Amino acid sequence: DLWADATTSYIAGAIWEYPPFQVEPQEQARKWSLQSGEVFRRISAVHGEASGVRVRRSFYLHRGQAAADEAFKTMEGGGLVDLRWGVPDGLASPQLTHGFSHCAPVIHMQTFLRFLMRGMAELEGVSFVQRRLEPGAFGILSVELGADLVVNCTGHGACRLVPDTSCYTVRGDLVLVWAPGFEEQWDLAHASDEDHPGGLSYVIPQAGGVVALAGTSVSEADEEHVTSKELHAGILQRIEESFPALRGSLVCGSRTGWRPARTGGIRIEMEQVGDSTVIHNYGHGGSGVILMWGCATAVRDLAGQGGQRRVLPRGLVGCGAT
């Protein structure tokens, strides 16, 4: 029942990365990630910043050479663009002397989602409808809209609609600071302190000089034991330690969202629900944007099988709420 600007996707970071973040199974997810990366690069090349997608450098920084070597090996076989060693002077703490980078798409989600909706609205036969869906809605939608196929991309909403009790959420937080020129100075898509002892510590430029500081990964069970104030203070402390160039930046906002995760990984599967054919596409966790185009291709391929039911390997998908 939420429009695009009220979803977690709308406030996500968001950076394309390899290997994907917090998703299973990794083997399939990596394939989908690489497919998505290619599409994002094409979008950036054709449509430029109007799409919300830029291609800049993504940095992975470590305190020790052994950890950096291991991470580099993981990425080395992924066909990443311009993967190379080196940490530019002034980007990070002197402790983070070991690191590497590659060219990666960084996505400003507010701009990107509007771009997608504009493009879809121009297609013949496409319309947008906002409503609250209740259990059993798939069959009702098929009848009301005359649909031969329903694709269920409802994120955590699948927990109630399917229903699927294996769905759960993982909280993520961002603190926004005003740091004009920070992105351009290092041609920065993203920079991450990969082994900060205090937890997740990375930065992602947004738009108009705003930089998102991250992050958190808080389970439902742990969420009641922490406050937003504590989580945001922790983010600021870690980022100022890892990236001194951002110390003293003006805090201009914060965001909290819930990643739609699923025990057993992403579900991409065709199911007959009464008289309705449904393809499920949910459970993407923290890698929805990273895998969205690869997962969409998997759904398209599944839909083209002439209605034959077949379970695809579980993996990662990028969807919001519909």
PDB file of C-alpha atoms in Angstrom:
ATOM      1  CA  ASP A   1       0.000   0.000   0.000  1.00  0.00           C
ATOM      2  CA  LEU A   2       3.064   2.284  -0.190  1.00  0.00           C
ATOM      3  CA  TRP A   3       4.050   4.483  -3.112  1.00  0.00           C
ATOM      4  CA  ALA A   4       7.710   4.543  -4.164  1.00  0.00           C
ATOM      5  CA  ASP A   5       8.659   7.516  -1.995  1.00  0.00           C
ATOM      6  CA  ALA A   6       7.472   5.736   1.173  1.00  0.00           C
ATOM      7  CA  THR A   7       9.529   2.558   0.724  1.00  0.00           C
ATOM      8  CA  THR A   8      12.889   1.508   2.104  1.00  0.00           C
ATOM      9  CA  SER A   9      14.168   1.390  -1.482  1.00  0.00           C
ATOM     10  CA  TYR A  10      13.574   5.129  -1.822  1.00  0.00           C
ATOM     11  CA  ILE A  11      15.938   5.960   1.043  1.00  0.00           C
ATOM     12  CA  ALA A  12      18.590   3.318   0.344  1.00  0.00           C
ATOM     13  CA  GLY A  13      22.272   4.265  -0.103  1.00  0.00           C
ATOM     14  CA  ALA A  14      22.705   2.732  -2.773  1.00  0.00           C
ATOM     15  CA  ILE A  15      25.877   1.266  -4.202  1.00  0.00           C
ATOM     16  CA  TRP A  16      26.416  -1.594  -6.623  1.00  0.00           C
ATOM     17  CA  GLU A  17      28.994  -3.970  -5.174  1.00  0.00           C
ATOM     18  CA  TYR A  18      30.513  -7.380  -5.658  1.00  0.00           C
ATOM     19  CA  PRO A  19      30.180  -9.765  -3.947  1.00  0.00           C
ATOM     20  CA  PRO A  20      26.613  -8.842  -2.854  1.00  0.00           C
ATOM     21  CA  PHE A  21      25.819  -7.792   0.708  1.00  0.00           C
ATOM     22  CA  GLN A  22      23.902 -10.002   3.166  1.00  0.00           C
ATOM     23  CA  VAL A  23      22.198 -12.363   0.753  1.00  0.00           C
ATOM     24  CA  GLU A  24      22.059 -16.053  -0.044  1.00  0.00           C
ATOM     25  CA  PRO A  25      22.923 -18.162  -1.917  1.00  0.00           C
ATOM     26  CA  GLN A  26      26.072 -16.282  -2.848  1.00  0.00           C
ATOM     27  CA  GLU A  27      26.896 -18.204  -6.027  1.00  0.00           C
ATOM     28  CA  GLN A  28      23.643 -17.275  -7.766  1.00  0.00           C
ATOM     29  CA  ALA A  29      23.653 -13.820  -6.214  1.00  0.00           C
ATOM     30  CA  ARG A  30      27.055 -13.063  -7.694  1.00  0.00           C
ATOM     31  CA  LYS A  31      25.804 -13.896 -11.185  1.00  0.00           C
ATOM     32  CA  TRP A  32      22.794 -11.641 -10.731  1.00  0.00           C
ATOM     33  CA  SER A  33      25.022  -8.904  -9.336  1.00  0.00           C
ATOM     34  CA  LEU A  34      27.268  -8.898 -12.396  1.00  0.00           C
ATOM     35  CA  GLN A  35      24.241  -8.794 -14.700  1.00  0.00           C
ATOM     36  CA  SER A  36      22.866  -5.820 -12.794  1.00  0.00           C
ATOM     37  CA  GLY A  37      26.189  -3.997 -12.878  1.00  0.00           C
ATOM     38  CA  GLU A  38      26.242  -4.158 -16.670  1.00  0.00           C
ATOM     39  CA  VAL A  39      22.732  -2.696 -16.907  1.00  0.00           C
ATOM     40  CA  PHE A  40      23.495   0.134 -14.484  1.00  0.00           C
ATOM     41  CA  ARG A  41      26.583   1.067 -16.502  1.00  0.00           C
ATOM     42  CA  ARG A  42      24.529   1.189 -19.708  1.00  0.00           C
ATOM     43  CA  ILE A  43      21.892   3.358 -18.037  1.00  0.00           C
ATOM     44  CA  SER A  44      24.567   5.777 -16.847  1.00  0.00           C
ATOM     45  CA  ALA A  45      26.214   5.902 -20.292  1.00  0.00           C
ATOM     46  CA  VAL A  46      22.940   6.540 -22.136  1.00  0.00           C
ATOM     47  CA  HIS A  47      20.967   8.705 -19.710  1.00  0.00           C
ATOM     48  CA  GLY A  48      23.650  10.302 -17.532  1.00  0.00           C
ATOM     49  CA  GLU A  49      22.878  11.854 -14.168  1.00  0.00           C
ATOM     50  CA  ALA A  50      19.218  12.327 -15.096  1.00  0.00           C
ATOM     51  CA  SER A  51      18.869   8.611 -14.311  1.00  0.00           C
ATOM     52  CA  GLY A  52      20.372   8.968 -10.845  1.00  0.00           C
ATOM     53  CA  VAL A  53      23.191   6.564 -11.795  1.00  0.00           C
ATOM     54  CA  ARG A  54      26.849   7.632 -11.851  1.00  0.00           C
ATOM     55  CA  VAL A  55      29.927   5.455 -12.328  1.00  0.00           C
ATOM     56  CA  ARG A  56      32.761   6.389  -9.979  1.00  0.00           C
ATOM     57  CA  ARG A  57      35.374   4.600  -7.848  1.00  0.00           C
ATOM     58  CA  SER A  58      34.424   2.293  -4.990  1.00  0.00           C
ATOM     59  CA  PHE A  59      37.115   1.857  -2.288  1.00  0.00           C
ATOM     60  CA  TYR A  60      37.554  -1.088   0.109  1.00  0.00           C
ATOM     61  CA  LEU A  61      39.990  -0.278   2.900  1.00  0.00           C
ATOM     62  CA  HIS A  62      41.719  -2.496   5.474  1.00  0.00           C
ATOM     63  CA  ARG A  63      44.056  -2.198   8.421  1.00  0.00           C
ATOM     64  CA  GLY A  64      46.182  -5.207   7.429  1.00  0.00           C
ATOM     65  CA  GLN A  65      47.582  -6.556   4.182  1.00  0.00           C
ATOM     66  CA  ALA A  66      46.422 -10.138   4.769  1.00  0.00           C
ATOM     67  CA  ALA A  67      42.753  -9.144   5.027  1.00  0.00           C
ATOM     68  CA  ALA A  68      43.060  -6.872   2.012  1.00  0.00           C
ATOM     69  CA  ASP A  69      44.678  -9.660  -0.025  1.00  0.00           C
ATOM     70  CA  GLU A  70      41.852 -12.050   0.826  1.00  0.00           C
ATOM     71  CA  ALA A  71      39.166  -9.514  -0.130  1.00  0.00           C
ATOM     72  CA  PHE A  72      40.991  -8.675  -3.355  1.00  0.00           C
ATOM     73  CA  LYS A  73      41.044 -12.346  -4.377  1.00  0.00           C
ATOM     74  CA  THR A  74      37.283 -12.537  -3.849  1.00  0.00           C
ATOM     75  CA  MET A  75      36.722  -9.640  -6.244  1.00  0.00           C
ATOM     76  CA  GLU A  76      39.466 -10.522  -8.706  1.00  0.00           C
ATOM     77  CA  GLY A  77      37.407 -13.207 -10.438  1.00  0.00           C
ATOM     78  CA  GLY A  78      34.350 -11.006 -10.808  1.00  0.00           C
ATOM     79  CA  GLY A  79      35.313  -9.169 -13.967  1.00  0.00           C
ATOM     80  CA  LEU A  80      35.216  -5.803 -12.180  1.00  0.00           C
ATOM     81  CA  VAL A  81      36.103  -2.672 -14.112  1.00  0.00           C
ATOM     82  CA  ASP A  82      39.574  -1.213 -13.454  1.00  0.00           C
ATOM     83  CA  LEU A  83      40.205  -3.139 -10.225  1.00  0.00           C
ATOM     84  CA  ARG A  84      43.452  -1.847  -8.733  1.00  0.00           C
ATOM     85  CA  TRP A  85      45.400  -1.386  -5.510  1.00  0.00           C
ATOM     86  CA  GLY A  86      45.880   1.949  -3.806  1.00  0.00           C
ATOM     87  CA  VAL A  87      44.421   4.332  -1.224  1.00  0.00           C
ATOM     88  CA  PRO A  88      44.455   8.033  -2.175  1.00  0.00           C
ATOM     89  CA  ASP A  89      46.061  10.394   0.306  1.00  0.00           C
ATOM     90  CA  GLY A  90      43.583  12.107   2.585  1.00  0.00           C
ATOM     91  CA  LEU A  91      40.590   9.858   1.936  1.00  0.00           C
ATOM     92  CA  ALA A  92      40.857   7.713   5.047  1.00  0.00           C
ATOM     93  CA  SER A  93      42.516   7.295   8.430  1.00  0.00           C
ATOM     94  CA  PRO A  94      46.275   6.544   8.404  1.00  0.00           C
ATOM     95  CA  GLN A  95      45.368   3.148   9.878  1.00  0.00           C
ATOM     96  CA  LEU A  96      43.651   2.207   6.615  1.00  0.00           C
ATOM     97  CA  THR A  97      46.773   1.866   4.531  1.00  0.00           C
ATOM     98  CA  HIS A  98      45.795  -1.266   2.608  1.00  0.00           C
ATOM     99  CA  GLY A  99      43.060  -1.073   0.035  1.00  0.00           C
ATOM    100  CA  PHE A 100      41.876  -1.250  -3.521  1.00  0.00           C
ATOM    101  CA  SER A 101      39.140   0.151  -5.715  1.00  0.00           C
ATOM    102  CA  HIS A 102      37.195  -0.421  -8.900  1.00  0.00           C
ATOM    103  CA  CYS A 103      34.734   1.549 -11.030  1.00  0.00           C
ATOM    104  CA  ALA A 104      31.189   0.975  -9.801  1.00  0.00           C
ATOM    105  CA  PRO A 105      27.721   2.451 -10.276  1.00  0.00           C
ATOM    106  CA  VAL A 106      26.400   4.550  -7.387  1.00  0.00           C
ATOM    107  CA  ILE A 107      22.653   5.139  -7.460  1.00  0.00           C
ATOM    108  CA  HIS A 108      20.709   8.069  -6.032  1.00  0.00           C
ATOM    109  CA  MET A 109      17.503   6.167  -5.386  1.00  0.00           C
ATOM    110  CA  GLN A 110      15.052   9.080  -5.273  1.00  0.00           C
ATOM    111  CA  THR A 111      16.144  10.160  -8.753  1.00  0.00           C
ATOM    112  CA  PHE A 112      16.466   6.611 -10.052  1.00  0.00           C
ATOM    113  CA  LEU A 113      13.001   5.436  -8.988  1.00  0.00           C
ATOM    114  CA  ARG A 114      11.396   8.507 -10.544  1.00  0.00           C
ATOM    115  CA  PHE A 115      13.410   7.829 -13.707  1.00  0.00           C
ATOM    116  CA  LEU A 116      12.142   4.232 -13.814  1.00  0.00           C
ATOM    117  CA  MET A 117       8.530   5.234 -13.270  1.00  0.00           C
ATOM    118  CA  ARG A 118       8.696   7.893 -16.001  1.00  0.00           C
ATOM    119  CA  GLY A 119      10.126   5.347 -18.420  1.00  0.00           C
ATOM    120  CA  MET A 120       7.490   2.750 -17.584  1.00  0.00           C
ATOM    121  CA  ALA A 121       4.667   5.277 -17.870  1.00  0.00           C
ATOM    122  CA  GLU A 122       5.667   5.895 -21.478  1.00  0.00           C
ATOM    123  CA  LEU A 123       5.131   2.233 -22.390  1.00  0.00           C
ATOM    124  CA  GLU A 124       1.865   1.210 -23.984  1.00  0.00           C
ATOM    125  CA  GLY A 125      -0.566  -0.455 -21.604  1.00  0.00           C
ATOM    126  CA  VAL A 126       1.287   0.465 -18.393  1.00  0.00           C
ATOM    127  CA  SER A 127      -0.607   2.066 -15.512  1.00  0.00           C
ATOM    128  CA  PHE A 128       0.113   2.572 -11.816  1.00  0.00           C
ATOM    129  CA  VAL A 129      -2.389   1.711  -9.105  1.00  0.00           C
ATOM    130  CA  GLN A 130      -1.874   2.218  -5.369  1.00  0.00           C
ATOM    131  CA  ARG A 131      -3.868   0.101  -2.955  1.00  0.00           C
ATOM    132  CA  ARG A 132      -3.509  -1.973   0.182  1.00  0.00           C
ATOM    133  CA  LEU A 133      -3.309  -5.679  -0.581  1.00  0.00           C
ATOM    134  CA  GLU A 134      -4.701  -8.346   1.704  1.00  0.00           C
ATOM    135  CA  PRO A 135      -4.039 -12.112   1.751  1.00  0.00           C
ATOM    136  CA  GLY A 136      -5.719 -13.632  -1.285  1.00  0.00           C
ATOM    137  CA  ALA A 137      -5.083 -10.526  -3.373  1.00  0.00           C
ATOM    138  CA  PHE A 138      -3.220 -12.354  -6.136  1.00  0.00           C
ATOM    139  CA  GLY A 139      -6.381 -14.057  -7.386  1.00  0.00           C
ATOM    140  CA  ILE A 140      -8.406 -10.862  -7.086  1.00  0.00           C
ATOM    141  CA  LEU A 141      -5.828  -8.902  -9.078  1.00  0.00           C
ATOM    142  CA  SER A 142      -5.838 -11.488 -11.849  1.00  0.00           C
ATOM    143  CA  VAL A 143      -9.603 -11.182 -12.229  1.00  0.00           C
ATOM    144  CA  GLU A 144      -9.863  -7.402 -11.840  1.00  0.00           C
ATOM    145  CA  LEU A 145      -6.992  -6.586 -14.180  1.00  0.00           C
ATOM    146  CA  GLY A 146      -7.391  -9.494 -16.553  1.00  0.00           C
ATOM    147  CA  ALA A 147      -3.808 -10.504 -15.858  1.00  0.00           C
ATOM    148  CA  ASP A 148      -2.378 -13.794 -17.079  1.00  0.00           C
ATOM    149  CA  LEU A 149       0.468 -13.477 -14.586  1.00  0.00           C
ATOM    150  CA  VAL A 150       1.053 -11.711 -11.270  1.00  0.00           C
ATOM    151  CA  VAL A 151       4.640 -10.957 -10.208  1.00  0.00           C
ATOM    152  CA  ASN A 152       4.870 -10.620  -6.440  1.00  0.00           C
ATOM    153  CA  CYS A 153       7.556  -8.045  -5.598  1.00  0.00           C
ATOM    154  CA  THR A 154       6.164  -6.965  -2.231  1.00  0.00           C
ATOM    155  CA  GLY A 155       9.363  -7.197  -0.189  1.00  0.00           C
ATOM    156  CA  HIS A 156       8.620  -7.817   3.479  1.00  0.00           C
ATOM    157  CA  GLY A 157       4.928  -7.550   2.646  1.00  0.00           C
ATOM    158  CA  ALA A 158       5.198 -11.121   1.347  1.00  0.00           C
ATOM    159  CA  CYS A 159       5.312 -12.247   4.985  1.00  0.00           C
ATOM    160  CA  ARG A 160       1.628 -11.341   5.292  1.00  0.00           C
ATOM    161  CA  LEU A 161       0.422 -11.729   1.708  1.00  0.00           C
ATOM    162  CA  VAL A 162       1.786 -15.133   0.719  1.00  0.00           C
ATOM    163  CA  PRO A 163       2.030 -15.787   3.712  1.00  0.00           C
ATOM    164  CA  ASP A 164       5.702 -16.641   4.263  1.00  0.00           C
ATOM    165  CA  THR A 165       6.857 -16.900   7.863  1.00  0.00           C
ATOM    166  CA  SER A 166      10.503 -17.186   6.797  1.00  0.00           C
ATOM    167  CA  CYS A 167      10.561 -13.433   6.035  1.00  0.00           C
ATOM    168  CA  TYR A 168      12.106 -11.038   8.530  1.00  0.00           C
ATOM    169  CA  THR A 169      13.614  -7.568   8.578  1.00  0.00           C
ATOM    170  CA  VAL A 170      17.097  -6.221   9.276  1.00  0.00           C
ATOM    171  CA  ARG A 171      17.289  -2.588  10.293  1.00  0.00           C
ATOM    172  CA  GLY A 172      19.630  -0.225   8.465  1.00  0.00           C
ATOM    173  CA  ASP A 173      20.482   3.388   9.366  1.00  0.00           C
ATOM    174  CA  LEU A 174      22.100   6.295   7.564  1.00  0.00           C
ATOM    175  CA  VAL A 175      23.225   9.674   8.851  1.00  0.00           C
ATOM    176  CA  LEU A 176      23.293  12.403   6.211  1.00  0.00           C
ATOM    177  CA  VAL A 177      25.934  15.126   6.231  1.00  0.00           C
ATOM    178  CA  TRP A 178      26.571  18.166   4.070  1.00  0.00           C
ATOM    179  CA  ALA A 179      30.013  17.719   2.476  1.00  0.00           C
ATOM    180  CA  PRO A 180      30.120  19.481  -0.921  1.00  0.00           C
ATOM    181  CA  GLY A 181      33.064  18.436  -3.083  1.00  0.00           C
ATOM    182  CA  PHE A 182      33.744  15.205  -1.162  1.00  0.00           C
ATOM    183  CA  GLU A 183      32.453  12.983  -3.980  1.00  0.00           C
ATOM    184  CA  GLU A 184      34.266  14.889  -6.712  1.00  0.00           C
ATOM    185  CA  GLN A 185      37.572  15.123  -4.846  1.00  0.00           C
ATOM    186  CA  TRP A 186      38.085  11.359  -4.948  1.00  0.00           C
ATOM    187  CA  ASP A 187      35.733  10.486  -7.837  1.00  0.00           C
ATOM    188  CA  LEU A 188      33.932   8.541  -5.145  1.00  0.00           C
ATOM    189  CA  ALA A 189      31.135   6.019  -5.505  1.00  0.00           C
ATOM    190  CA  HIS A 190      31.651   4.567  -2.039  1.00  0.00           C
ATOM    191  CA  ALA A 191      34.364   3.991   0.553  1.00  0.00           C
ATOM    192  CA  SER A 192      34.257   1.338   3.236  1.00  0.00           C
ATOM    193  CA  ASP A 193      36.331   0.615   6.335  1.00  0.00           C
ATOM    194  CA  GLU A 194      36.084  -3.138   5.956  1.00  0.00           C
ATOM    195  CA  ASP A 195      37.287  -4.122   9.428  1.00  0.00           C
ATOM    196  CA  HIS A 196      36.320  -1.354  11.829  1.00  0.00           C
ATOM    197  CA  PRO A 197      36.115  -3.011  15.272  1.00  0.00           C
ATOM    198  CA  GLY A 198      32.912  -1.096  16.044  1.00  0.00           C
ATOM    199  CA  GLY A 199      30.924  -2.396  13.073  1.00  0.00           C
ATOM    200  CA  LEU A 200      29.828  -1.229   9.631  1.00  0.00           C
ATOM    201  CA  SER A 201      31.581   1.951   8.530  1.00  0.00           C
ATOM    202  CA  TYR A 202      31.121   3.244   4.983  1.00  0.00           C
ATOM    203  CA  VAL A 203      30.153   6.375   3.066  1.00  0.00           C
ATOM    204  CA  ILE A 204      28.069   6.820  -0.098  1.00  0.00           C
ATOM    205  CA  PRO A 205      27.639  10.175  -1.857  1.00  0.00           C
ATOM    206  CA  GLN A 206      24.017  11.038  -2.579  1.00  0.00           C
ATOM    207  CA  ALA A 207      23.228  14.204  -4.554  1.00  0.00           C
ATOM    208  CA  GLY A 208      23.795  17.926  -4.184  1.00  0.00           C
ATOM    209  CA  GLY A 209      26.774  17.610  -1.828  1.00  0.00           C
ATOM    210  CA  VAL A 210      25.055  15.268   0.642  1.00  0.00           C
ATOM    211  CA  VAL A 211      26.954  12.173   1.802  1.00  0.00           C
ATOM    212  CA  ALA A 212      25.303   9.192   3.509  1.00  0.00           C
ATOM    213  CA  LEU A 213      27.215   7.748   6.452  1.00  0.00           C
ATOM    214  CA  ALA A 214      26.536   4.112   7.314  1.00  0.00           C
ATOM    215  CA  GLY A 215      25.710   1.928   8.808  1.00  0.00           C
ATOM    216  CA  THR A 216      23.856  -0.572  10.925  1.00  0.00           C
ATOM    217  CA  SER A 217      22.608  -4.122  10.496  1.00  0.00           C
ATOM    218  CA  VAL A 218      20.299  -4.739  13.456  1.00  0.00           C
ATOM    219  CA  SER A 219      18.129  -7.844  13.708  1.00  0.00           C
ATOM    220  CA  GLU A 220      14.511  -7.739  14.869  1.00  0.00           C
ATOM    221  CA  ALA A 221      15.536  -9.448  18.105  1.00  0.00           C
ATOM    222  CA  ASP A 222      18.208  -6.839  18.884  1.00  0.00           C
ATOM    223  CA  GLU A 223      16.297  -3.748  17.778  1.00  0.00           C
ATOM    224  CA  GLU A 224      14.428  -3.297  21.064  1.00  0.00           C
ATOM    225  CA  HIS A 225      17.728  -3.005  22.933  1.00  0.00           C
ATOM    226  CA  VAL A 226      19.034   0.064  21.066  1.00  0.00           C
ATOM    227  CA  THR A 227      17.724   3.533  20.280  1.00  0.00           C
ATOM    228  CA  SER A 228      18.042   5.515  17.061  1.00  0.00           C
ATOM    229  CA  LYS A 229      20.061   8.120  18.929  1.00  0.00           C
ATOM    230  CA  GLU A 230      22.596   5.496  20.023  1.00  0.00           C
ATOM    231  CA  LEU A 231      22.827   3.958  16.556  1.00  0.00           C
ATOM    232  CA  HIS A 232      23.318   7.310  14.825  1.00  0.00           C
ATOM    233  CA  ALA A 233      25.920   8.423  17.369  1.00  0.00           C
ATOM    234  CA  GLY A 234      27.814   5.186  16.734  1.00  0.00           C
ATOM    235  CA  ILE A 235      27.766   5.769  12.979  1.00  0.00           C
ATOM    236  CA  LEU A 236      29.143   9.290  13.365  1.00  0.00           C
ATOM    237  CA  GLN A 237      31.895   8.132  15.692  1.00  0.00           C
ATOM    238  CA  ARG A 238      33.018   5.305  13.397  1.00  0.00           C
ATOM    239  CA  ILE A 239      32.947   7.453  10.257  1.00  0.00           C
ATOM    240  CA  GLU A 240      34.919  10.272  11.868  1.00  0.00           C
ATOM    241  CA  GLU A 241      37.535   7.708  12.932  1.00  0.00           C
ATOM    242  CA  SER A 242      37.696   6.062   9.494  1.00  0.00           C
ATOM    243  CA  PHE A 243      37.284   9.152   7.295  1.00  0.00           C
ATOM    244  CA  PRO A 244      38.702  12.240   9.053  1.00  0.00           C
ATOM    245  CA  ALA A 245      37.930  14.440   6.046  1.00  0.00           C
ATOM    246  CA  LEU A 246      34.256  14.289   7.100  1.00  0.00           C
ATOM    247  CA  ARG A 247      34.839  15.381  10.700  1.00  0.00           C
ATOM    248  CA  GLY A 248      32.774  18.393  11.597  1.00  0.00           C
ATOM    249  CA  SER A 249      30.461  18.066   8.582  1.00  0.00           C
ATOM    250  CA  LEU A 250      27.002  19.463   9.166  1.00  0.00           C
ATOM    251  CA  VAL A 251      24.464  16.732   9.956  1.00  0.00           C
ATOM    252  CA  CYS A 252      21.424  17.398   7.748  1.00  0.00           C
ATOM    253  CA  GLY A 253      19.264  14.353   8.348  1.00  0.00           C
ATOM    254  CA  SER A 254      19.002  10.642   8.985  1.00  0.00           C
ATOM    255  CA  ARG A 255      17.211   7.649   7.504  1.00  0.00           C
ATOM    256  CA  THR A 256      16.047   4.330   8.895  1.00  0.00           C
ATOM    257  CA  GLY A 257      14.833   1.427   6.777  1.00  0.00           C
ATOM    258  CA  TRP A 258      14.203  -2.288   7.121  1.00  0.00           C
ATOM    259  CA  ARG A 259      15.885  -4.675   4.699  1.00  0.00           C
ATOM    260  CA  PRO A 260      13.417  -7.394   3.600  1.00  0.00           C
ATOM    261  CA  ALA A 261      15.362 -10.574   4.334  1.00  0.00           C
ATOM    262  CA  ARG A 262      14.300 -14.215   4.211  1.00  0.00           C
ATOM    263  CA  THR A 263      15.591 -17.397   5.818  1.00  0.00           C
ATOM    264  CA  GLY A 264      16.749 -19.584   2.940  1.00  0.00           C
ATOM    265  CA  GLY A 265      17.502 -16.658   0.674  1.00  0.00           C
ATOM    266  CA  ILE A 266      15.647 -14.915  -2.100  1.00  0.00           C
ATOM    267  CA  ARG A 267      12.599 -16.590  -3.488  1.00  0.00           C
ATOM    268  CA  ILE A 268      12.136 -16.592  -7.251  1.00  0.00           C
ATOM    269  CA  GLU A 269       9.518 -19.192  -7.935  1.00  0.00           C
ATOM    270  CA  MET A 270       6.384 -19.771  -9.986  1.00  0.00           C
ATOM    271  CA  GLU A 271       3.303 -20.890  -8.089  1.00  0.00           C
ATOM    272  CA  GLN A 272      -0.300 -21.591  -9.008  1.00  0.00           C
ATOM    273  CA  VAL A 273      -2.523 -19.796  -6.487  1.00  0.00           C
ATOM    274  CA  GLY A 274      -6.066 -20.879  -7.268  1.00  0.00           C
ATOM    275  CA  ASP A 275      -6.654 -19.836 -10.857  1.00  0.00           C
ATOM    276  CA  SER A 276      -3.790 -17.337 -10.772  1.00  0.00           C
ATOM    277  CA  THR A 277      -0.208 -17.857 -11.896  1.00  0.00           C
ATOM    278  CA  VAL A 278       2.167 -16.008  -9.550  1.00  0.00           C
ATOM    279  CA  ILE A 279       5.919 -15.522  -9.779  1.00  0.00           C
ATOM    280  CA  HIS A 280       7.380 -14.618  -6.396  1.00  0.00           C
ATOM    281  CA  ASN A 281      10.386 -12.297  -6.300  1.00  0.00           C
ATOM    282  CA  TYR A 282      11.254 -11.248  -2.748  1.00  0.00           C
ATOM    283  CA  GLY A 283      13.635 -11.769   0.160  1.00  0.00           C
ATOM    284  CA  HIS A 284      16.526  -9.674  -1.148  1.00  0.00           C
ATOM    285  CA  GLY A 285      17.860  -8.521   2.210  1.00  0.00           C
ATOM    286  CA  GLY A 286      20.527  -5.835   1.904  1.00  0.00           C
ATOM    287  CA  SER A 287      21.193  -6.383  -1.804  1.00  0.00           C
ATOM    288  CA  GLY A 288      17.987  -5.372  -3.531  1.00  0.00           C
ATOM    289  CA  VAL A 289      19.520  -2.696  -5.738  1.00  0.00           C
ATOM    290  CA  ILE A 290      22.657  -4.726  -6.370  1.00  0.00           C
ATOM    291  CA  LEU A 291      20.718  -7.654  -7.816  1.00  0.00           C
ATOM    292  CA  MET A 292      17.608  -6.047  -9.269  1.00  0.00           C
ATOM    293  CA  TRP A 293      18.327  -6.425 -12.987  1.00  0.00           C
ATOM    294  CA  GLY A 294      19.685  -9.966 -12.687  1.00  0.00           C
ATOM    295  CA  CYS A 295      16.621 -11.024 -10.707  1.00  0.00           C
ATOM    296  CA  ALA A 296      14.285  -9.304 -13.153  1.00  0.00           C
ATOM    297  CA  THR A 297      15.894 -11.320 -15.941  1.00  0.00           C
ATOM    298  CA  ALA A 298      15.313 -14.514 -13.946  1.00  0.00           C
ATOM    299  CA  VAL A 299      11.635 -13.595 -13.533  1.00  0.00           C
ATOM    300  CA  ARG A 300      11.312 -12.833 -17.233  1.00  0.00           C
ATOM    301  CA  ASP A 301      12.855 -16.175 -18.155  1.00  0.00           C
ATOM    302  CA  LEU A 302      10.568 -17.996 -15.734  1.00  0.00           C
ATOM    303  CA  ALA A 303       7.521 -16.239 -17.149  1.00  0.00           C
ATOM    304  CA  GLY A 304       8.483 -17.378 -20.649  1.00  0.00           C
ATOM    305  CA  GLN A 305       8.277 -21.072 -19.828  1.00  0.00           C
ATOM    306  CA  GLY A 306       4.707 -21.395 -21.027  1.00  0.00           C
ATOM    307  CA  GLY A 307       3.206 -21.687 -17.573  1.00  0.00           C
ATOM    308  CA  GLN A 308       5.282 -24.713 -16.561  1.00  0.00           C
ATOM    309  CA  ARG A 309       6.062 -24.649 -12.852  1.00  0.00           C
ATOM    310  CA  ARG A 310       9.720 -24.709 -11.998  1.00  0.00           C
ATOM    311  CA  VAL A 311      11.683 -23.565  -8.976  1.00  0.00           C
ATOM    312  CA  LEU A 312      14.766 -21.504  -9.788  1.00  0.00           C
ATOM    313  CA  PRO A 313      17.793 -21.441  -7.487  1.00  0.00           C
ATOM    314  CA  ARG A 314      17.236 -19.113  -4.554  1.00  0.00           C
ATOM    315  CA  GLY A 315      19.256 -15.941  -4.745  1.00  0.00           C
ATOM    316  CA  LEU A 316      19.033 -12.157  -4.622  1.00  0.00           C
ATOM    317  CA  VAL A 317      16.503  -9.757  -6.028  1.00  0.00           C
ATOM    318  CA  GLY A 318      15.855  -6.048  -5.915  1.00  0.00           C
ATOM    319  CA  CYS A 319      12.247  -5.028  -5.311  1.00  0.00           C
ATOM    320  CA  GLY A 320      10.287  -2.487  -3.405  1.00  0.00           C
ATOM    321  CA  ALA A 321       6.701  -2.594  -2.265  1.00  0.00           C
ATOM    322  CA  THR A 322       3.829  -2.860  -4.719  1.00  0.00           C
TER     323      THR A 322
END
